[in-house]
Coordinates of C-alpha atoms in Angstrom, one line a residue:
X1 CA -89.0 132.3 -29.3
X2 CA -86.3 131.1 -28.5
X3 CA -85.6 129.0 -25.7
X4 CA -81.7 129.8 -23.7
X5 CA -80.1 126.4 -22.2
X6 CA -81.0 127.9 -18.6
X7 CA -85.0 127.4 -19.5
X8 CA -84.6 123.8 -21.0
X9 CA -82.4 123.2 -17.1
X10 CA -85.1 124.7 -15.2
X11 CA -87.8 123.2 -17.1
X12 CA -87.1 119.4 -17.9
X13 CA -84.3 119.2 -14.0
X14 CA -82.0 115.9 -14.2
X15 CA -83.1 113.8 -11.4
X16 CA -81.4 113.9 -8.3
X17 CA -78.8 110.1 -8.1
X18 CA -80.7 107.8 -4.8
X19 CA -78.1 107.0 -3.1
X20 CA -77.9 103.5 -1.5
X21 CA -79.5 102.9 1.0
X22 CA -79.6 101.6 4.3
X23 CA -80.4 98.4 3.6
X24 CA -78.5 97.9 0.6
X25 CA -75.2 99.4 2.5
X26 CA -76.2 96.5 5.8
X27 CA -77.0 93.4 2.8
X28 CA -73.4 94.7 1.3
X29 CA -72.0 94.4 5.4
X30 CA -73.7 90.3 6.3
X31 CA -72.9 88.6 3.2
X32 CA -68.9 88.3 3.2
X33 CA -69.8 87.5 7.4
X34 CA -72.5 85.0 6.9
X35 CA -71.0 83.9 4.2
X36 CA -67.7 83.3 6.2
X37 CA -69.8 81.6 9.2
X38 CA -71.6 79.9 6.7
X39 CA -68.4 77.4 5.1
X40 CA -66.9 77.4 8.4
X41 CA -68.9 75.3 9.5
X42 CA -69.2 73.6 6.2
X43 CA -65.4 72.4 7.3
X44 CA -66.5 71.3 11.0
X45 CA -69.7 69.9 8.9
X46 CA -66.3 67.6 6.4
X47 CA -64.5 66.6 10.3
X48 CA -65.7 63.3 11.6
X49 CA -67.6 61.2 13.0
X50 CA -68.8 62.5 9.2
X51 CA -67.3 61.0 6.4
X52 CA -67.5 64.1 4.6
X53 CA -63.5 64.5 3.7
X54 CA -64.0 66.0 0.6
X55 CA -65.9 68.6 2.4
X56 CA -62.8 70.4 3.6
X57 CA -62.8 72.0 -0.4
X58 CA -65.4 73.9 -1.0
X59 CA -64.8 74.3 2.9
X60 CA -62.0 77.3 1.7
X61 CA -62.4 77.2 -1.7
X62 CA -66.1 79.6 -0.7
X63 CA -62.0 80.9 2.1
X64 CA -60.8 82.4 -0.1
X65 CA -63.8 83.5 -1.9
X66 CA -64.4 86.6 0.7
X67 CA -60.6 86.7 0.9
X68 CA -59.4 87.7 -2.2
X69 CA -58.9 91.5 -3.2
X70 CA -60.0 92.4 0.4
X71 CA -57.7 94.6 2.7
X72 CA -56.2 93.1 5.4
X73 CA -58.6 94.4 8.3
X74 CA -61.5 92.7 5.9
X75 CA -59.8 89.3 6.1
X76 CA -59.2 90.1 9.8
X77 CA -63.1 90.0 10.8
X78 CA -64.2 87.5 8.0
X79 CA -61.5 85.0 9.2
X80 CA -62.3 85.0 12.2
X81 CA -65.9 84.5 11.3
X82 CA -64.7 81.9 9.5
X83 CA -62.9 80.0 12.2
X84 CA -66.0 80.3 14.8
X85 CA -68.2 78.4 12.4
X86 CA -65.4 76.2 12.8
X87 CA -63.7 75.7 16.0
X88 CA -67.5 77.1 17.6
X89 CA -69.4 72.8 17.1
X90 CA -66.1 71.5 16.5
X91 CA -66.0 71.6 20.7
X92 CA -68.7 72.3 21.7
X93 CA -67.8 68.6 24.0
X94 CA -65.4 71.0 25.6
X95 CA -69.1 72.3 27.6
X96 CA -70.8 69.5 28.3
X97 CA -70.5 68.8 32.0
X98 CA -68.6 72.8 33.1
X99 CA -71.0 74.7 30.9
X100 CA -70.8 77.2 28.0
X101 CA -68.5 79.8 29.3
X102 CA -65.3 77.0 28.8
X103 CA -66.1 75.8 25.1
X104 CA -67.4 78.7 24.2
X105 CA -64.5 81.1 25.8
X106 CA -61.3 78.4 24.4
X107 CA -63.2 78.5 20.4
X108 CA -63.5 82.1 20.4
X109 CA -59.7 82.5 22.1
X110 CA -58.6 79.8 18.9
X111 CA -60.6 82.0 16.4
X112 CA -57.6 84.7 16.3
X113 CA -55.2 82.7 15.0
X114 CA -57.5 81.8 11.8
X115 CA -59.3 85.1 12.0
X116 CA -54.9 86.6 11.6
X117 CA -54.6 83.7 8.8
X118 CA -57.1 85.5 7.3
X119 CA -55.3 88.2 7.4
X120 CA -52.6 87.0 6.1
X121 CA -54.4 85.0 3.0
X122 CA -55.9 88.3 2.6
X123 CA -52.9 90.4 2.5
X124 CA -50.7 87.3 -0.6
X125 CA -54.2 87.9 -3.3
X126 CA -53.4 90.0 -5.4
X127 CA -49.4 88.1 -4.9
X128 CA -48.3 85.8 -8.1
X129 CA -49.2 81.2 -7.6
X130 CA -51.1 83.0 -4.4
X131 CA -52.9 79.9 -3.5
X132 CA -49.4 78.4 -2.4
X133 CA -48.7 81.4 -0.2
X134 CA -52.2 81.5 1.1
X135 CA -52.3 77.5 1.9
X136 CA -48.8 78.1 3.8
X137 CA -51.1 80.7 5.4
X138 CA -52.4 78.1 7.4
X139 CA -50.2 75.4 7.8
X140 CA -48.6 78.5 9.8
X141 CA -51.7 79.7 11.6
X142 CA -51.9 75.5 13.1
X143 CA -48.0 75.4 13.3
X144 CA -48.9 78.6 16.3
X145 CA -51.6 77.8 18.2
X146 CA -50.1 73.9 18.4
X147 CA -47.9 76.1 20.7
X148 CA -49.5 78.9 22.2
X149 CA -51.2 79.7 24.3
X150 CA -50.4 76.8 28.0
X151 CA -47.9 74.5 25.1
X152 CA -50.9 74.8 21.9
X153 CA -54.4 73.4 21.3
X154 CA -53.6 71.3 17.9
X155 CA -57.0 69.6 17.8
X156 CA -58.8 70.6 14.3
X157 CA -56.1 70.2 12.7
X158 CA -57.3 70.0 8.7
X159 CA -55.6 66.7 9.4
X160 CA -57.2 65.5 12.0
X161 CA -60.6 65.5 9.1
X162 CA -59.0 63.3 6.3
X163 CA -59.2 60.0 8.1
X164 CA -61.3 58.8 5.2
X165 CA -59.8 61.5 1.8
X166 CA -58.2 60.3 -0.7
X167 CA -55.1 62.9 0.4
X168 CA -53.6 60.4 3.9
X169 CA -50.7 59.3 2.4
X170 CA -49.0 62.6 2.8
X171 CA -49.5 61.7 6.2
X172 CA -47.0 59.5 5.6
X173 CA -44.5 61.8 3.8
X174 CA -44.5 65.0 5.6
X175 CA -46.7 64.9 8.4
X176 CA -50.0 66.5 9.7
X177 CA -48.1 70.1 8.5
X178 CA -48.2 68.9 4.1
X179 CA -50.9 66.8 4.7
X180 CA -53.5 70.5 5.7
X181 CA -51.4 72.3 3.0
X182 CA -52.0 69.5 0.4
X183 CA -55.8 70.4 1.5
X184 CA -56.2 73.4 1.8
X185 CA -54.2 73.8 -1.6
X186 CA -56.7 72.1 -3.2
X187 CA -59.9 74.1 -2.0
X188 CA -58.1 77.5 -2.6
X189 CA -56.8 75.9 -7.4
X190 CA -60.2 74.6 -7.5
X191 CA -61.8 78.4 -5.8
X192 CA -60.0 79.8 -9.3
X193 CA -60.6 77.2 -11.7
X194 CA -63.8 78.4 -10.9
X195 CA -63.1 82.3 -11.4
X196 CA -61.0 81.5 -13.8
X197 CA -63.5 80.0 -15.7
X198 CA -66.6 82.2 -15.1
X199 CA -64.0 85.3 -16.3
X200 CA -63.1 83.5 -19.5
X201 CA -67.7 83.1 -19.7
X202 CA -68.5 86.4 -19.0
X203 CA -65.2 87.9 -21.6
X204 CA -63.5 85.4 -23.8
X205 CA -60.1 85.6 -22.9
X206 CA -58.3 83.0 -20.8
X207 CA -55.9 84.3 -18.8
X208 CA -53.6 80.9 -19.3
X209 CA -51.5 81.8 -16.1
X210 CA -53.5 82.0 -13.9
X211 CA -55.9 78.6 -15.2
X212 CA -52.6 76.6 -14.7
X213 CA -52.3 78.0 -11.1
X214 CA -55.6 76.7 -10.2
X215 CA -54.5 73.4 -12.1
X216 CA -51.5 73.0 -9.9
X217 CA -53.2 73.9 -7.3
X218 CA -55.1 70.9 -7.1
X219 CA -52.6 68.8 -9.5
X220 CA -50.5 69.0 -7.4
X221 CA -51.0 68.3 -4.5
X222 CA -53.9 64.5 -5.6
X223 CA -50.3 63.0 -8.4
X224 CA -48.6 63.8 -4.6
X225 CA -51.4 62.2 -2.4
X226 CA -51.1 59.1 -5.7
X227 CA -47.6 58.7 -5.3
X228 CA -47.3 58.8 -1.2
X229 CA -49.6 56.1 -1.9
X230 CA -46.1 53.1 -1.7
X231 CA -45.6 54.3 1.8
X232 CA -48.8 52.9 3.2
X233 CA -49.0 49.5 4.1
X234 CA -49.6 47.4 7.0
X235 CA -46.9 44.9 6.1
X236 CA -45.7 43.1 9.0
X237 CA -41.3 44.1 9.7
X238 CA -40.9 41.9 12.9
X239 CA -42.9 39.4 12.9
X240 CA -47.1 40.1 15.2
X241 CA -48.1 40.5 18.9
X242 CA -51.4 39.6 19.3
X243 CA -52.9 43.0 21.6
X244 CA -55.7 42.8 23.6
X245 CA -58.0 46.7 24.5
X246 CA -59.9 45.6 27.7
X247 CA -62.5 48.6 28.1
X248 CA -63.9 48.3 31.1
X249 CA -67.0 50.8 30.8
X250 CA -67.9 53.8 34.1
X251 CA -70.3 53.7 36.4
X252 CA -71.8 56.7 35.0
X253 CA -71.7 59.6 32.2
X254 CA -69.4 62.7 33.1
X255 CA -67.7 64.0 35.3
X256 CA -69.3 62.2 37.7
X257 CA -67.2 59.2 36.7
X258 CA -64.3 59.8 39.2
X259 CA -66.3 60.0 42.3
X260 CA -66.4 56.5 41.6
X261 CA -63.1 55.3 40.7
X262 CA -62.7 51.8 42.5
X263 CA -65.4 51.0 40.8
X264 CA -63.7 51.4 37.3
X265 CA -60.7 50.4 38.9
X266 CA -63.0 47.0 39.2
X267 CA -64.8 47.5 36.2
X268 CA -61.1 47.2 34.3
X269 CA -59.9 43.7 36.4
X270 CA -63.0 41.8 35.3
X271 CA -63.4 42.3 32.0
X272 CA -59.7 41.3 31.9
X273 CA -60.9 38.0 34.1
X274 CA -63.4 38.2 31.4
X275 CA -61.6 38.3 29.4
X276 CA -59.1 35.7 30.1
X277 CA -61.9 33.1 31.2
X278 CA -62.5 33.2 27.8
X279 CA -58.9 32.0 26.2
X280 CA -59.0 29.3 29.0
X281 CA -61.9 27.9 28.0
X282 CA -61.0 28.0 23.5
X283 CA -63.2 31.5 22.7
X284 CA -60.5 34.0 22.8
X285 CA -57.0 34.3 21.3
X286 CA -54.4 34.0 24.5
X287 CA -53.4 38.1 24.0
X288 CA -49.0 38.7 24.4
X289 CA -50.1 42.0 25.6
X290 CA -53.2 43.6 27.0
X291 CA -53.6 47.5 27.0
X292 CA -56.0 48.8 29.4
X293 CA -57.2 53.0 30.0
X294 CA -56.7 56.3 30.7
X295 CA -57.3 56.4 34.9
X296 CA -58.3 52.5 34.5
X297 CA -56.8 52.9 38.5
X298 CA -57.2 56.9 39.8
X299 CA -56.1 54.7 43.1
X300 CA -52.8 55.1 43.1
X301 CA -52.0 51.3 43.4
X302 CA -48.3 52.3 44.3
X303 CA -50.3 53.6 48.0
X304 CA -53.4 51.4 47.9
X305 CA -53.0 47.7 49.0
X306 CA -56.4 46.5 47.8
X307 CA -56.0 48.7 44.2
X308 CA -53.1 47.2 44.3
X309 CA -54.9 43.7 44.9
X310 CA -56.8 43.9 41.7
X311 CA -54.6 45.4 39.7
X312 CA -52.2 41.6 40.5
X313 CA -55.0 39.4 39.9
X314 CA -56.7 40.9 37.4
X315 CA -52.8 40.4 35.2
X316 CA -52.5 36.3 36.6
X317 CA -55.8 35.8 35.5
X318 CA -54.4 37.0 31.8
X319 CA -50.9 36.3 31.8
X320 CA -50.0 38.3 29.8
X321 CA -47.7 42.5 30.5
X322 CA -50.7 45.2 31.4
X323 CA -50.0 48.8 30.6
X324 CA -52.4 50.2 33.2
X325 CA -53.6 53.1 33.3
X326 CA -53.6 54.6 37.0
X327 CA -53.6 58.4 38.9
X328 CA -50.5 57.9 40.8
X329 CA -48.6 60.2 44.1
X330 CA -44.7 61.2 43.7
X331 CA -42.6 63.0 46.5
X332 CA -45.8 64.9 46.4
X333 CA -46.7 64.9 42.8
X334 CA -50.3 64.2 40.7
X335 CA -48.8 62.5 38.2
X336 CA -51.7 60.7 34.7
X337 CA -49.0 57.7 34.4
X338 CA -49.0 54.5 32.0
X339 CA -47.8 51.5 34.7
X340 CA -46.7 48.3 32.9
X341 CA -47.5 45.2 34.7
X342 CA -45.7 41.9 34.8
X343 CA -48.1 39.7 36.1
X344 CA -45.3 38.1 38.3
X345 CA -43.7 40.4 39.7
X346 CA -46.1 43.9 39.6
X347 CA -44.8 46.9 38.0
X348 CA -41.9 47.0 36.4
X349 CA -42.1 50.6 34.5
X350 CA -43.8 53.9 34.1
X351 CA -44.5 56.2 32.1
X352 CA -46.3 59.8 32.6
X353 CA -47.5 62.0 30.1
X354 CA -46.3 65.1 29.0
X355 CA -48.4 66.7 27.2
X356 CA -50.9 67.5 30.0
X357 CA -54.0 69.4 29.6
X358 CA -54.7 73.2 30.1
X359 CA -58.0 73.4 32.5
X360 CA -58.5 69.8 32.5
X361 CA -55.1 68.5 34.2
X362 CA -53.8 71.7 35.5
X363 CA -55.3 75.5 35.8
X364 CA -53.0 78.0 34.4
X365 CA -54.5 81.8 35.6
X366 CA -56.1 79.7 39.0
X367 CA -56.6 83.3 40.9
X368 CA -57.9 85.3 37.4
X369 CA -60.1 81.4 36.5
X370 CA -60.7 81.7 40.4
X371 CA -62.8 85.2 40.3
X372 CA -64.6 84.1 37.3
X373 CA -66.3 81.4 39.1
X374 CA -65.2 79.1 42.0
X375 CA -66.7 75.7 41.1
X376 CA -64.4 75.7 37.6
X377 CA -60.9 75.8 40.5
X378 CA -62.8 72.7 43.2
X379 CA -63.0 70.9 39.2
X380 CA -58.6 70.4 39.0
X381 CA -57.8 70.9 43.5
X382 CA -54.3 70.1 42.8
X383 CA -52.7 70.5 38.9
X384 CA -50.3 67.6 38.0
X385 CA -47.8 67.9 37.2
X386 CA -45.8 66.9 33.6
X387 CA -43.1 63.7 32.6
X388 CA -39.7 63.9 31.0
X389 CA -39.4 61.2 28.9
X390 CA -41.4 58.9 25.9
X391 CA -42.6 56.3 26.8
X392 CA -42.3 52.8 25.4
X393 CA -42.2 49.4 26.7
X394 CA -41.2 46.5 26.0
X395 CA -44.2 43.8 26.0
X396 CA -43.4 40.4 25.6
X397 CA -40.2 41.8 23.6
X398 CA -42.2 44.4 21.8
X399 CA -41.5 48.1 22.1
X400 CA -44.8 50.0 22.6
X401 CA -45.7 53.3 21.9
X402 CA -47.9 55.0 25.0
X403 CA -49.1 58.5 24.2
X404 CA -51.7 59.8 26.6
X405 CA -54.7 60.9 25.6
X406 CA -55.2 64.1 25.3
X407 CA -50.9 64.0 23.3
X408 CA -52.2 62.9 20.7
X409 CA -53.1 65.4 18.6
X410 CA -49.0 66.7 19.4
X411 CA -46.9 65.7 16.1
X412 CA -43.3 65.3 18.8
X413 CA -45.8 63.6 21.4
X414 CA -46.2 60.8 18.8
X415 CA -42.9 61.1 17.0
X416 CA -40.9 60.8 20.0
X417 CA -42.2 57.0 20.6
X418 CA -41.8 56.1 17.0
X419 CA -37.8 57.3 17.6
X420 CA -37.2 56.1 20.7
X421 CA -38.4 52.4 19.5
X422 CA -41.9 51.8 19.7
X423 CA -42.8 49.0 16.8
X424 CA -46.9 50.3 17.6
X425 CA -48.4 52.5 19.3
X426 CA -50.7 52.6 21.8
X427 CA -53.2 56.3 22.8
X428 CA -54.4 54.7 26.6
X429 CA -58.0 57.6 27.2
X430 CA -60.1 58.3 28.8
X431 CA -63.1 60.9 27.5
X432 CA -66.5 59.4 29.8
X433 CA -65.6 63.3 30.8
X434 CA -67.1 64.0 27.4
X435 CA -70.2 61.1 27.5
X436 CA -71.4 60.7 23.7
X437 CA -70.3 64.2 22.3
X438 CA -68.4 63.9 19.5
X439 CA -65.0 64.4 20.5
X440 CA -63.8 60.1 21.0
X441 CA -64.3 60.4 17.0
X442 CA -62.2 63.0 16.3
X443 CA -59.9 61.4 19.0
X444 CA -59.8 58.8 16.3
X445 CA -59.9 60.3 13.4
X446 CA -56.8 61.2 15.3
X447 CA -55.5 58.0 15.9
X448 CA -55.8 57.1 12.2
X449 CA -54.2 59.6 11.2
X450 CA -50.9 58.8 13.0
X451 CA -51.1 55.1 12.0
X452 CA -50.5 56.3 8.6
X453 CA -48.2 58.8 9.2
X454 CA -45.3 56.9 11.2
X455 CA -46.7 53.4 9.8
X456 CA -47.6 52.1 12.9
X457 CA -50.6 49.7 14.4
X458 CA -51.8 52.0 16.8
X459 CA -54.8 51.0 19.9
X460 CA -56.8 52.9 21.4
X461 CA -58.5 51.6 25.0
X462 CA -60.9 54.0 26.1
X463 CA -62.5 53.5 29.4
X464 CA -66.4 54.1 27.5
X465 CA -65.3 54.2 24.0
X466 CA -64.8 53.9 20.8
X467 CA -62.4 51.8 21.9
X468 CA -60.8 51.0 18.9
X469 CA -57.5 48.5 16.9
X470 CA -56.3 50.7 14.2
X471 CA -53.6 48.9 11.0
X472 CA -50.6 51.1 9.7
X473 CA -52.7 51.6 7.1
X474 CA -55.1 53.8 9.1
X475 CA -57.5 51.1 9.0
X476 CA -59.7 50.5 11.7
X477 CA -60.0 47.1 11.7
X478 CA -62.0 47.0 14.9
X479 CA -63.6 49.3 17.3
X480 CA -66.3 48.9 20.6
X481 CA -69.9 50.7 22.1
X482 CA -69.7 53.5 23.6
X483 CA -70.5 52.8 27.2
X484 CA -69.9 49.2 27.1
X485 CA -67.8 46.0 28.6
X486 CA -65.8 44.8 26.1
X487 CA -62.4 44.5 24.6
X488 CA -61.2 43.7 21.0
X489 CA -58.3 40.4 20.6
X490 CA -56.6 40.6 17.2
X491 CA -52.8 39.8 15.4
X492 CA -51.1 43.1 15.0
X493 CA -48.6 43.3 12.3
X494 CA -44.6 45.1 14.2
X495 CA -43.0 47.4 12.6
X496 CA -39.6 49.4 12.8
X497 CA -39.3 51.2 9.1
X498 CA -39.5 54.9 9.4
X499 CA -41.2 56.9 7.4
X500 CA -39.8 59.7 5.5
X501 CA -42.6 61.5 8.0
X502 CA -41.2 60.3 10.9
X503 CA -37.1 60.9 9.4
X504 CA -37.9 64.4 8.1
X505 CA -39.8 65.2 11.9
X506 CA -40.6 69.2 12.5
X507 CA -39.1 70.1 9.5
X508 CA -41.7 69.6 7.0
X509 CA -43.8 72.3 9.0
X510 CA -40.6 75.0 9.7
X511 CA -40.1 74.7 5.7
X512 CA -44.1 75.6 5.2
X513 CA -44.1 78.7 8.1
X514 CA -40.7 79.7 5.9
X515 CA -42.9 79.9 2.8
X516 CA -45.5 81.7 4.4
X517 CA -43.6 84.9 5.3
X518 CA -41.2 84.9 1.7
X519 CA -45.1 85.5 1.1
X520 CA -46.0 87.7 3.3
X521 CA -42.6 89.6 2.7
X522 CA -43.3 89.4 -1.1
X523 CA -47.3 90.9 -0.6
X524 CA -45.1 94.3 2.2
X525 CA -43.2 94.6 -0.2
X526 CA -45.5 95.2 -2.8
X527 CA -47.7 97.7 -0.8
X528 CA -44.6 99.2 0.1
X529 CA -44.0 100.5 -4.3
X530 CA -47.3 100.6 -5.2
X531 CA -47.6 103.7 -2.8
X532 CA -43.9 104.3 -2.9
X533 CA -45.3 105.6 -7.0
X534 CA -48.9 106.9 -5.8

């Protein structure tokens, strides 16, 4: 009997190819999305108050793993999830007293910048030397985030998580843009090394150029950080000054402390007078300079005789010039002001905060915000006005640069004081609004990076802690606890030389933004040529 092909086909049919199940399709989508959010969370964990700075490297290595070779649309989505994983926990302190609405809105908006970076990284990931282009794109994203919207919000710059890290000396070389670029490049380089190693194990072939790119991505930042070490010094160049940082504390945590404005002023005056008694008794060194926090006198001492008398008495008791943080009304304007108070002459100079905080010190889109929630508009009844000039007080012959609280996050606001003659920097702050959250530790880390960036002693007087004295090499020599009355007294070095970062200013950031633009242009050109060939 002859068996035909047809009968064989009928009697022994081939099983149809199984289509992937729905859950597999969802798994393929969910795993990268979950990994993106978790790697963003890992980046958050690298930030203060933890000292796990090195976790930023595997966070960016995983980010590279997720983005390399993907479309820009996939990069946009994965970048957004990475940004949410990082920024939602990092900025949770913004909702401590006002609820989750503003906190979530802020994180959701800021994560858009990370999403755009993700799209860019995916686009350049097919280029030769892609870790360089990709790291420059991250810096470009931070540059944009520091400027828009509403004059920017640079909180969460990668540099601010590196106060305890080996890369910190790079802040003196090129400021926060170069420090952050080095960390991201190193993370991307680690991924490239791991990728080449796994490929070599699987195929038995080493792609030498790719391996070299990965190795250089790790080695160059580390070698540069070591080479920059001589830029970091706490040697006195212009002698020393004995500074006192006064933390008076507040009656209670949260926004409610504002209703106790007179008590806050009295607390700081009382702590200053207690320090003066300790000096007179020989238990403490007599300070040349006394530094009070932001909002230490929310009662205007220029129009309120009682407030003026309280500050006068404290200044005379300590016998040294005092920088007082006050809320002052002038010509119909409301100003967040530092007032230089001479023990004999009273107020002799002022500095008005220039970088004021949106939704905290002024309310953009007031009518829209009011339509959403009337309570939010009542929290900022009158907008603060901006100062126009950098603040450098001459206190006992020392140039003291003033950088009020939120301003410490902005490169230009700190650098201006140094180029204007500051031999040391003070960052008066008021963190009582944010309770015992991580905010004060994040801000302290910023000040440590600024100390190295400009090679200056930095003092951080805070109403409720953590107040600190930071050496020009970024080490914290003294600090207070939180929500206690205390004062710190120390002889600190004064310096006038300028680091490369101070001299270069914004130029390293501009250079890295141009590198990022070049990478995107190359990627776009490559894509166009590829479509033309097809």
